[in-house]
Short mmCIF file of C-alpha atoms and ligand atoms in Angstrom, two decimals:
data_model
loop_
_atom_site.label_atom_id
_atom_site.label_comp_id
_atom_site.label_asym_id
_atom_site.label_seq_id
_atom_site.Cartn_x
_atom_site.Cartn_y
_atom_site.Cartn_z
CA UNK A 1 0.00 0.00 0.00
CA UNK A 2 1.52 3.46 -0.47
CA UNK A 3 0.86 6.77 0.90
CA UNK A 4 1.05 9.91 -0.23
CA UNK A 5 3.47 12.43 2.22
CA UNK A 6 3.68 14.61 -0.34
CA UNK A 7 0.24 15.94 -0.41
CA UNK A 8 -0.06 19.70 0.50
CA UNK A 9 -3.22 20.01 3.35
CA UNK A 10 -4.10 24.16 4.22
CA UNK A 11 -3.68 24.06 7.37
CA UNK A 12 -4.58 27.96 7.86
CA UNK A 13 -8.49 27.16 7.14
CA UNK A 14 -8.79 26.01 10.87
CA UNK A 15 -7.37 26.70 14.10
CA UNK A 16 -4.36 24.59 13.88
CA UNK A 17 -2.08 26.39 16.39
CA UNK A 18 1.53 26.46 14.24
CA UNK A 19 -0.24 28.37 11.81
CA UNK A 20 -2.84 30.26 14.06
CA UNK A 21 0.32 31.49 15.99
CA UNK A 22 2.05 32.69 13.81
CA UNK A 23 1.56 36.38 14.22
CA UNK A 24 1.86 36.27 18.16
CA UNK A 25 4.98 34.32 17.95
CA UNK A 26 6.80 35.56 14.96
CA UNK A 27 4.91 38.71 14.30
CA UNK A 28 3.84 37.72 10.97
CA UNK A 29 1.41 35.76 9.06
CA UNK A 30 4.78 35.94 6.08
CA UNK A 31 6.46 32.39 7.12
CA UNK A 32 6.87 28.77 6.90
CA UNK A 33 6.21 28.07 10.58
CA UNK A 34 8.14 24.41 11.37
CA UNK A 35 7.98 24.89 15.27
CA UNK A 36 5.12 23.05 17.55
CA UNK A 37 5.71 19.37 16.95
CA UNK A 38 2.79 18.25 15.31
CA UNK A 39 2.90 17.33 11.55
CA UNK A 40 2.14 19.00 8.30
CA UNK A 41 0.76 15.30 6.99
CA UNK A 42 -1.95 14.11 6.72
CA UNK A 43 -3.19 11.38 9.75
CA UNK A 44 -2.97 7.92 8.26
CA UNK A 45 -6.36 6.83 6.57
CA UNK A 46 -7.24 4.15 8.95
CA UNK A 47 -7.33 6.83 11.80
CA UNK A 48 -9.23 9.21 9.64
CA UNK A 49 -11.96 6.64 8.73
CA UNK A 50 -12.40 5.30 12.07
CA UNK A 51 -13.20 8.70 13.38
CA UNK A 52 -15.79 9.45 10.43
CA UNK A 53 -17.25 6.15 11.49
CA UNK A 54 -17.79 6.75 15.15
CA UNK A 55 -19.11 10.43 14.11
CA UNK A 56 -21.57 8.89 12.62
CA UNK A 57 -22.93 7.21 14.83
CA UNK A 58 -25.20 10.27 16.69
CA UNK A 59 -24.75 9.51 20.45
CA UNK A 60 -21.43 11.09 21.65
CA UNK A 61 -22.32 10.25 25.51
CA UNK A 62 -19.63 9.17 27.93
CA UNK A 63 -17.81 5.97 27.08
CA UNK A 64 -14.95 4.34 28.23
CA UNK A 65 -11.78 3.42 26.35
CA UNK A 66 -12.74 0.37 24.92
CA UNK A 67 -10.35 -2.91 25.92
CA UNK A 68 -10.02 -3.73 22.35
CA UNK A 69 -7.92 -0.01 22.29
CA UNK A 70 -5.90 -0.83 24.84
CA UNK A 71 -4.99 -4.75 23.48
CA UNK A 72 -4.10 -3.02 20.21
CA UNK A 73 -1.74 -0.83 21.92
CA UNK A 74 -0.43 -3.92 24.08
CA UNK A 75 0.02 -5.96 20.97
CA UNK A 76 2.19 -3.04 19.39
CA UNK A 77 4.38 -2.44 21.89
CA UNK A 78 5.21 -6.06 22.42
CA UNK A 79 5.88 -6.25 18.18
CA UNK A 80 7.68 -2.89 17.89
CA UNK A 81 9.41 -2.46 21.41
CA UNK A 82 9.50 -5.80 22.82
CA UNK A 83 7.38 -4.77 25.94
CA UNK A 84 5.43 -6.84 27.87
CA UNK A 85 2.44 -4.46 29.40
CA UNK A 86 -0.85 -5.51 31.49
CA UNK A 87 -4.00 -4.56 31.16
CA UNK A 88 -3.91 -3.19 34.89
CA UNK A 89 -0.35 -1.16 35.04
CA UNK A 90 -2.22 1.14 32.41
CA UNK A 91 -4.30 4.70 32.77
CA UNK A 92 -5.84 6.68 30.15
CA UNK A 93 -4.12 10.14 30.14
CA UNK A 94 -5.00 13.02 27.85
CA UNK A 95 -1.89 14.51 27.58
CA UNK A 96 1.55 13.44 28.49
CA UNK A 97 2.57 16.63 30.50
CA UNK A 98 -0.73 16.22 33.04
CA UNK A 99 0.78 13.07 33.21
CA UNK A 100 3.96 14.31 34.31
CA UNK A 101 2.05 16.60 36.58
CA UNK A 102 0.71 13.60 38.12
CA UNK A 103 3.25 11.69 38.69
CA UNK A 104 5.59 14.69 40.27
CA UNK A 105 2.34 14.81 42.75
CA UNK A 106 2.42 11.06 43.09
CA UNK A 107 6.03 10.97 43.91
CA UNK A 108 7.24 14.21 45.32
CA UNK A 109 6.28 16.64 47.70
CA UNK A 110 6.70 20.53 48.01
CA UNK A 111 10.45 21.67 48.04
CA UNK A 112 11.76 18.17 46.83
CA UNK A 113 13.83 18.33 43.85
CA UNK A 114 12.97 16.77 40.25
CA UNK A 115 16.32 15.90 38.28
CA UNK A 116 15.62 17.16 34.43
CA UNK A 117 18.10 17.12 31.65
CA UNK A 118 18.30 20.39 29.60
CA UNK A 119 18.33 21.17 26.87
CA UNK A 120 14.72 19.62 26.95
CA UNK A 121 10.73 20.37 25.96
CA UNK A 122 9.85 22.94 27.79
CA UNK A 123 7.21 21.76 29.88
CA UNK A 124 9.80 19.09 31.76
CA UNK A 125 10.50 22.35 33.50
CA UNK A 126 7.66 24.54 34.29
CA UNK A 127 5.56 21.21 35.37
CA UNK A 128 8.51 20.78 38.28
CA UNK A 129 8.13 24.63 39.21
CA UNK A 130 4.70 25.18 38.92
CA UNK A 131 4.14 22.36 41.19
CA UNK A 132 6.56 23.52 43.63
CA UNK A 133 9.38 21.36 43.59
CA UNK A 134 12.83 22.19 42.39
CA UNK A 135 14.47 21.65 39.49
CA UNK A 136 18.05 19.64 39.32
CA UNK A 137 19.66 20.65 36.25
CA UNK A 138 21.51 17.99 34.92
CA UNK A 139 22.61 19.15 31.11
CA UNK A 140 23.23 16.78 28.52
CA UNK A 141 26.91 16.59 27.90
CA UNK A 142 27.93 17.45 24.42
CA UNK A 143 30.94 16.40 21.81
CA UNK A 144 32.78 18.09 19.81
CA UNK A 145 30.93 16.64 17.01
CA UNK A 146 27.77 17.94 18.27
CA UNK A 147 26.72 14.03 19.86
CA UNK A 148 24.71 14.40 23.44
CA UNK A 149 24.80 11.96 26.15
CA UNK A 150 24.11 11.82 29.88
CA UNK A 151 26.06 13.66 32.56
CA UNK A 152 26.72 10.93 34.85
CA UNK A 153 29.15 12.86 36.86
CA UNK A 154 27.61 15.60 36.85
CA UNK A 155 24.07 13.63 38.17
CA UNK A 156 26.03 11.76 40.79
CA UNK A 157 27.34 15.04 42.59
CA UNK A 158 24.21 17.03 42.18
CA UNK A 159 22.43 14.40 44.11
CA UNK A 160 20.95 14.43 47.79
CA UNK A 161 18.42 13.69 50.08
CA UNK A 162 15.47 15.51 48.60
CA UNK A 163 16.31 14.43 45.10
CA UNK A 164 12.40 12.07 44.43
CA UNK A 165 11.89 11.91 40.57
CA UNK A 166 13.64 12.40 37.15
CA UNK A 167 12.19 13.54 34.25
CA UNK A 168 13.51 11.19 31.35
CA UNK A 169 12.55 12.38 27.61
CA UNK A 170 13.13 9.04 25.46
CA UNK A 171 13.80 9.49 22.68
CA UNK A 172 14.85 13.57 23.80
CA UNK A 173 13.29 15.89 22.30
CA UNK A 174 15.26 18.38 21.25
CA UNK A 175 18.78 16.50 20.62
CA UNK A 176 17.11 13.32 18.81
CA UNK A 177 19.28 11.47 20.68
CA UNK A 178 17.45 7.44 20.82
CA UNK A 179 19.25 6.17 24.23
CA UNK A 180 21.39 3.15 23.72
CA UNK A 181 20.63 0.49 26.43
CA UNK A 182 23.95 0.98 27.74
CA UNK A 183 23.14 4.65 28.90
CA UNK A 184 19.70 4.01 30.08
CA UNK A 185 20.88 1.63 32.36
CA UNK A 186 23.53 3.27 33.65
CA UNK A 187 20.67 6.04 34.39
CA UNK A 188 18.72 3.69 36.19
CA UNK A 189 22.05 2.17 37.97
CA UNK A 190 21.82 5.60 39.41
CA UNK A 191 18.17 6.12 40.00
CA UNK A 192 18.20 2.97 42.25
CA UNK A 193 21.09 3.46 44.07
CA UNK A 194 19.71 6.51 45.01
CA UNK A 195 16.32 6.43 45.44
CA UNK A 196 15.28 7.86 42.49
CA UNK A 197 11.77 7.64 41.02
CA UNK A 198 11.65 7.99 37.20
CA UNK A 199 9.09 9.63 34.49
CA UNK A 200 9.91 7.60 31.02
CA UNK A 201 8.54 10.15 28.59
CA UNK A 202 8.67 7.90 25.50
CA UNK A 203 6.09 9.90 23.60
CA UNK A 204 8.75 9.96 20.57
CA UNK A 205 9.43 5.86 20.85
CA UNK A 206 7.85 4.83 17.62
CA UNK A 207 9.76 8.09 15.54
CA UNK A 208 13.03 6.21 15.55
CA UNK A 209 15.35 5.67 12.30
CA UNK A 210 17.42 2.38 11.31
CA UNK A 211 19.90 1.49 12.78
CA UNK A 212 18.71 2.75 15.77
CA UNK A 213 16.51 1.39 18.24
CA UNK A 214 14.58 2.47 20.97
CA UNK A 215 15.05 0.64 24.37
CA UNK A 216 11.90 1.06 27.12
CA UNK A 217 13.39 2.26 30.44
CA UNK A 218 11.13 -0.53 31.92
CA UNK A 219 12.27 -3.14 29.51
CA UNK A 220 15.73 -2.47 31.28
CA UNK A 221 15.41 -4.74 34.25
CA UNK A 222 12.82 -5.78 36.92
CA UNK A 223 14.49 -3.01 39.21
CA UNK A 224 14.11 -0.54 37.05
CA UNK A 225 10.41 -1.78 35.94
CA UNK A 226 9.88 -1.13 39.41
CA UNK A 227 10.85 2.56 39.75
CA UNK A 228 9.36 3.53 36.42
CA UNK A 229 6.02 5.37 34.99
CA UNK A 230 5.81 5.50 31.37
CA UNK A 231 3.99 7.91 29.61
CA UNK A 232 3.35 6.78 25.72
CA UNK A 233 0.90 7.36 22.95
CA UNK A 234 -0.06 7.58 19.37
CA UNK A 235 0.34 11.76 19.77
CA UNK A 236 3.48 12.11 17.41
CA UNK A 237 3.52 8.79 15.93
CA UNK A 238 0.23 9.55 14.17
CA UNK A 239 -0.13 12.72 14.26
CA UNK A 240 -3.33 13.02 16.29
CA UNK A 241 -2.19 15.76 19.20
CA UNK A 242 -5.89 16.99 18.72
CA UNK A 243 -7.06 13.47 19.79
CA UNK A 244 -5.48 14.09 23.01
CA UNK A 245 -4.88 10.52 24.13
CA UNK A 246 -2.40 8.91 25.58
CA UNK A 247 -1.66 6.08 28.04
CA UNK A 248 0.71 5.69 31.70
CA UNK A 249 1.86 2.53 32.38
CA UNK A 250 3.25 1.37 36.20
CA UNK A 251 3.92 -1.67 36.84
CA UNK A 252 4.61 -1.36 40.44
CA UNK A 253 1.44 -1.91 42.59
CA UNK A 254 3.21 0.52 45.26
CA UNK A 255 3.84 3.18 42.96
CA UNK A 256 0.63 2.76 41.02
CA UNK A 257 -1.35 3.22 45.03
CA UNK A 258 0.33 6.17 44.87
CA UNK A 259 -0.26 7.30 41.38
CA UNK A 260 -3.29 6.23 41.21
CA UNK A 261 -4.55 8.75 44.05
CA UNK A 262 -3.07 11.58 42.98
CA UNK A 263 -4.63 10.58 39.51
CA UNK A 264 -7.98 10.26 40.89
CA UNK A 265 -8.03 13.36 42.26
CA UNK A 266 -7.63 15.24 38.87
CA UNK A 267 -10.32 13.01 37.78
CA UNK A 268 -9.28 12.19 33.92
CA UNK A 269 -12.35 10.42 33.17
CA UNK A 270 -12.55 8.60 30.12
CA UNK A 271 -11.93 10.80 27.61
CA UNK A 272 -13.03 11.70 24.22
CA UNK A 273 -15.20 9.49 22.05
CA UNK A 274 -13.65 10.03 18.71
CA UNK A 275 -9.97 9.76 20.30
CA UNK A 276 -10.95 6.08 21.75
CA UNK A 277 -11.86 5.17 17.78
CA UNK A 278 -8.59 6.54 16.34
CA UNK A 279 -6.62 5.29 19.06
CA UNK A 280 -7.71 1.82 18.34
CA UNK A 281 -7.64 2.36 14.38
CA UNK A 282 -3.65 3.24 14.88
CA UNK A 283 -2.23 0.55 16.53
CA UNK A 284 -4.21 -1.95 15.12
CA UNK A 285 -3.92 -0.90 11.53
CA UNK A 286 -1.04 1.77 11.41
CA UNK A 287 2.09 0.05 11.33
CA UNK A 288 2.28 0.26 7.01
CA UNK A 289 1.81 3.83 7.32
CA UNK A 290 4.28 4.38 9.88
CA UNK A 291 6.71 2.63 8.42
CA UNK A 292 6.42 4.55 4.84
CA UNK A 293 6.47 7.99 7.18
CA UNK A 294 9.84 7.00 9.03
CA UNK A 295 11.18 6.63 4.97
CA UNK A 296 9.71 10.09 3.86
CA UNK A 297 10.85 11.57 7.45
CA UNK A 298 14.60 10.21 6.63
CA UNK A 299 14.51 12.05 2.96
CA UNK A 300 13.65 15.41 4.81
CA UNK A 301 16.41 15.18 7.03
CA UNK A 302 19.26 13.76 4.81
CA UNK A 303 17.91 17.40 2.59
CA UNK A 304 18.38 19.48 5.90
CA UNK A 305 21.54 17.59 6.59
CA UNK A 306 23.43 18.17 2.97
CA UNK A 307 22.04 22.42 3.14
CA UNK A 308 24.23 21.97 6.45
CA UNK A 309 26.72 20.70 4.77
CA UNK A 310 26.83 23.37 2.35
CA UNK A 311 26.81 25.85 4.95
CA UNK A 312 28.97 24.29 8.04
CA UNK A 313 30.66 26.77 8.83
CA UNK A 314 27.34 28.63 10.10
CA UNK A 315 25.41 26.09 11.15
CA UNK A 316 26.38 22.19 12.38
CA UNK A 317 22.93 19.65 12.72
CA UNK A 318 23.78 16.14 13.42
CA UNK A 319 20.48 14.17 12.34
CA UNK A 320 17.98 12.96 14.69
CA UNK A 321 18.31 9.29 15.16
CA UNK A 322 14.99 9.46 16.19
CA UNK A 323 12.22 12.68 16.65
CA UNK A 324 11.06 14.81 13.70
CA UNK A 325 13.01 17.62 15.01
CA UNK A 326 16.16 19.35 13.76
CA UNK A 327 18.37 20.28 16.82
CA UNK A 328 20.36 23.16 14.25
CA UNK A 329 23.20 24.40 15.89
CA UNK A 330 24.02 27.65 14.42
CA UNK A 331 26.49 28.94 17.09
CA UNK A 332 28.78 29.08 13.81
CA UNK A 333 26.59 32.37 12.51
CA UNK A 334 27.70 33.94 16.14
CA UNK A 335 24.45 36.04 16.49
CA UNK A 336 23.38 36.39 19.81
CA UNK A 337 19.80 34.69 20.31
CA UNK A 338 17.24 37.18 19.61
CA UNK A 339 19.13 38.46 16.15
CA UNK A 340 19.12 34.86 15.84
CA UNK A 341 15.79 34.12 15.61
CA UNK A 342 15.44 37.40 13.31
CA UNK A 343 17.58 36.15 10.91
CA UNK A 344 15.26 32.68 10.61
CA UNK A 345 12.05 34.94 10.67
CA UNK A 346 13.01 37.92 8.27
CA UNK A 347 15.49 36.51 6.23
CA UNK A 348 14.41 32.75 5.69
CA UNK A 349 10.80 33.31 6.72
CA UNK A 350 10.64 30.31 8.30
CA UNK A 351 9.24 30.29 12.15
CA UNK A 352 10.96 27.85 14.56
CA UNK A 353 11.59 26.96 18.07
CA UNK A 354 14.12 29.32 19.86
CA UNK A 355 17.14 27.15 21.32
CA UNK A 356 17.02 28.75 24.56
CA UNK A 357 13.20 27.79 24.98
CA UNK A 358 14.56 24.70 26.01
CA UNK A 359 16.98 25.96 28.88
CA UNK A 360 19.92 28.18 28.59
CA UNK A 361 21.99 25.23 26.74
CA UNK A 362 20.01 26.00 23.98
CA UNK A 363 21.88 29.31 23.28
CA UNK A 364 23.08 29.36 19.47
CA UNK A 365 20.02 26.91 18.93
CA UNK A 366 17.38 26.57 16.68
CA UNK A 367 14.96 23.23 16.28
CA UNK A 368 13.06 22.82 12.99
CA UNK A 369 10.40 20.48 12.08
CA UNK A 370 10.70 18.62 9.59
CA UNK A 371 7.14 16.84 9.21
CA UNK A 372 5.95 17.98 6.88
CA UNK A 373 5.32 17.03 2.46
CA UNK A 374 8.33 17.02 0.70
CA UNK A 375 7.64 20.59 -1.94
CA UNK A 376 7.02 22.42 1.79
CA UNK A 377 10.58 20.63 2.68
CA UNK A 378 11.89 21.83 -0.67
CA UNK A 379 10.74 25.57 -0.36
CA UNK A 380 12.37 25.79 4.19
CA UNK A 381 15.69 24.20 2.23
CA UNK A 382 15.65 27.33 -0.58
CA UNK A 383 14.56 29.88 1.73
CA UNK A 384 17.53 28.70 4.26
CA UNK A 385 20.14 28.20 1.80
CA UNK A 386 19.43 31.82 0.19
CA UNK A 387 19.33 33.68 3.53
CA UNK A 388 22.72 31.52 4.94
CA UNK A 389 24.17 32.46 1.70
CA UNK A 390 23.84 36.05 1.41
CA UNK A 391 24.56 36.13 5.76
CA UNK A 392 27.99 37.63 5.71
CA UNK A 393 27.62 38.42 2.02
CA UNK A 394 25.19 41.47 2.63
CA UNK A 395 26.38 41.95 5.93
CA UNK A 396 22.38 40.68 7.07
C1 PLP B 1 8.69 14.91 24.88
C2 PLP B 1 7.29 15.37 24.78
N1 PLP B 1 6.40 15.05 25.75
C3 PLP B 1 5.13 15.45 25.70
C4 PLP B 1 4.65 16.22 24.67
C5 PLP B 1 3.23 16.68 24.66
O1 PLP B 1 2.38 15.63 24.90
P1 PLP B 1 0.85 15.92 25.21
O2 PLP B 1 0.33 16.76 24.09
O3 PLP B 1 0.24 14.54 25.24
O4 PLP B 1 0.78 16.60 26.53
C6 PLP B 1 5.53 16.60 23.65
C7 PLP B 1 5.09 17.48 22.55
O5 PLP B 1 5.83 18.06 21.83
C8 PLP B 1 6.87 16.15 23.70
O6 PLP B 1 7.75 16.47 22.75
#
């Protein structure tokens, strides 16, 4: 079966919010705006279809998620990730970040510290000081190539008594790093020698490119199954954000007591009708689609990667190995930020993600997404390539 990724949808008819921003955050309507990760394709067919279906069906009363959704999503982790799950370590959640919210509830109390790892989604921060709890800022440790990996040093002296939860983002959005087993577990060596209650963000897991693979933090070991809520979803795979469903798996029966109250009292409910269909419609019948998006997903970033190459001496990206997000590093240009993110807007009308939205290591930063049909991909590369080729020429 093919697909077609190259298909054009206007997205400015409706409300979607990278286009319905654009004039708030960019101060123009005049741009190509590749920031919030959502994607500029079309949902697969299968999704679409099973939505129309339950829409037509004139009753849109309260319903719960139905157990044929969640054995679809059991069944694909198990293919795709190797994961065993049970029916009864899993919670509906509309939205990974209340999930994090929940869980830094579950887990932590006022004035206890949350260990996150910038530079990282935004929300992995405010959800730690909003709640009341401090942040420990343990930056990803770069190379010289532009390769991240954990700070393990850096984690082991920043550590003390009040130190309750960590925040992992796996795969990390922004780097695109995918976690190699060998890192994760030296993470979770850590975790349980201290203590140390984990959030597996794995919203990203099924965006992951050959030869890559992604490991589940819970997959890891017993121990760490043990210590471990995972938040995951069909979100990003599919591109349904506007379905707003996810699910939180935890193993533990302790630690799902304890989540379990704290996610009672927000009372979730059961969610939205037409999200229950489409959840169900992707992970029983998605997996063609995905796997003909990863391919299209890999053209668009080997075409961002060879404009970098023409250009490396102003900006460096080292492509995702999993995410569609370009972690650009454009420290090369030496603009400071806000000229920075002047130069994408005015010159290459194109509106992303500020590097420093993602914690101060994100100075000399810019993340592009890259989702989208392969003429828009076309027309970002031109508009970049012009504006980085007249920079310095013009004296822009
Ligand atoms: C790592 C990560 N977690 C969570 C989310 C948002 O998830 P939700 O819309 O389910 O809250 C995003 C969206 O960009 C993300 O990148």
């Amino acid at each position: 079966m093919s697909f077609d990724f190259d298909r054009v949808v206007d997205r400015t008819v409706g409300n979607a919010e990278k286009y319905a921003l654009r004039q708030k955050l960019f101060g123009t309507e005049d741009l190509l705006p590749m920031w919030v990760a959502d994607m500029d394709i079309e949902t697969p067919p299968c999704i679409v279809e099973a939505v129309q279906k339950r829409a037509a069906h004139p009753i849109y009363g309260y319903e719960e998620v139905p157990q044929s959704a969640f054995d679809a999503q059991i069944a694909w982790m198990k293919k795709r990730h190797g994961l065993s799950i049970q029916r009864e370590w899993m919670f509906y959640s509309h939205s990974v970040v209340t999930t994090i919210n929940t869980a830094i509830h579950a887990f932590t109390k006022p004035g206890e510290k949350v260990v996150v790892q910038t530079p990282i989604y935004p929300p992995f921060m405010h959800t730690v000081t909003q709640n009341g709890r401090h942040i420990l800022r343990n930056p990803l440790k770069r190379s010289e190539k532009g390769d991240y990996t954990f700070d393990f040093d850096d984690l082991r002296s920043k550590i003390d008594a009040d130190t309750k939860l960590l925040l992992l983002c796996s795969p990390h959005n922004p780097v695109g790093r995918v976690w190699s087993r060998e890192e994760l577990q030296a993470l979770a060596d850590i975790c349980l020698e201290h203590d140390i209650k984990v959030v597996a963000d794995e919203i990203h897991s099924d965006l992951v490119y050959a030869p890559h693979r992604h490991t589940p933090f819970s997959s890891l070991s017993e121990a760490a199954a043990n210590i471990t809520v995972t938040a995951i979803g069909p979100g990003k795979t599919f591109n349904v954000a506007g379905l707003a469903i996810s699910t939180v798996v935890v193993q533990n029966e302790a630690m799902r007591e304890r989540f379990s109250t704290a996610y009672e009292r927000i009372h979730f409910a059961q969610g939205n009708v037409f999200a229950h269909a489409g959840f169900e419609a992707a992970y029983s019948q998605g997996e063609a689609w995905l796997e003909a998006l990863l391919v299209h997903l890999q053209k668009n970033s080997a075409k961002l990667e060879a404009l970098c190459r023409r250009h490396s001496e102003k900006i460096r990206f080292v492509p995702p190995q999993g995410t569609y997000l370009a972690w650009l590093d454009c420290s090369g240009m030496d603009l400071g930020n806000r000229e920075l993110r002047r130069f994408f807007i005015e010159e290459a009308a194109l509106g992303l993600s500020p590097g420093t939205s993602f914690g101060k290591e994100g100075s000399g930063y810019m993340r592009l997404n890259f989702a989208v049909p392969s003429s828009v991909m076309d027309d970002a590369i031109a508009q970049l390539d012009l504006a980085l080729s007249n920079f310095g020429e013009y004296g822009l």
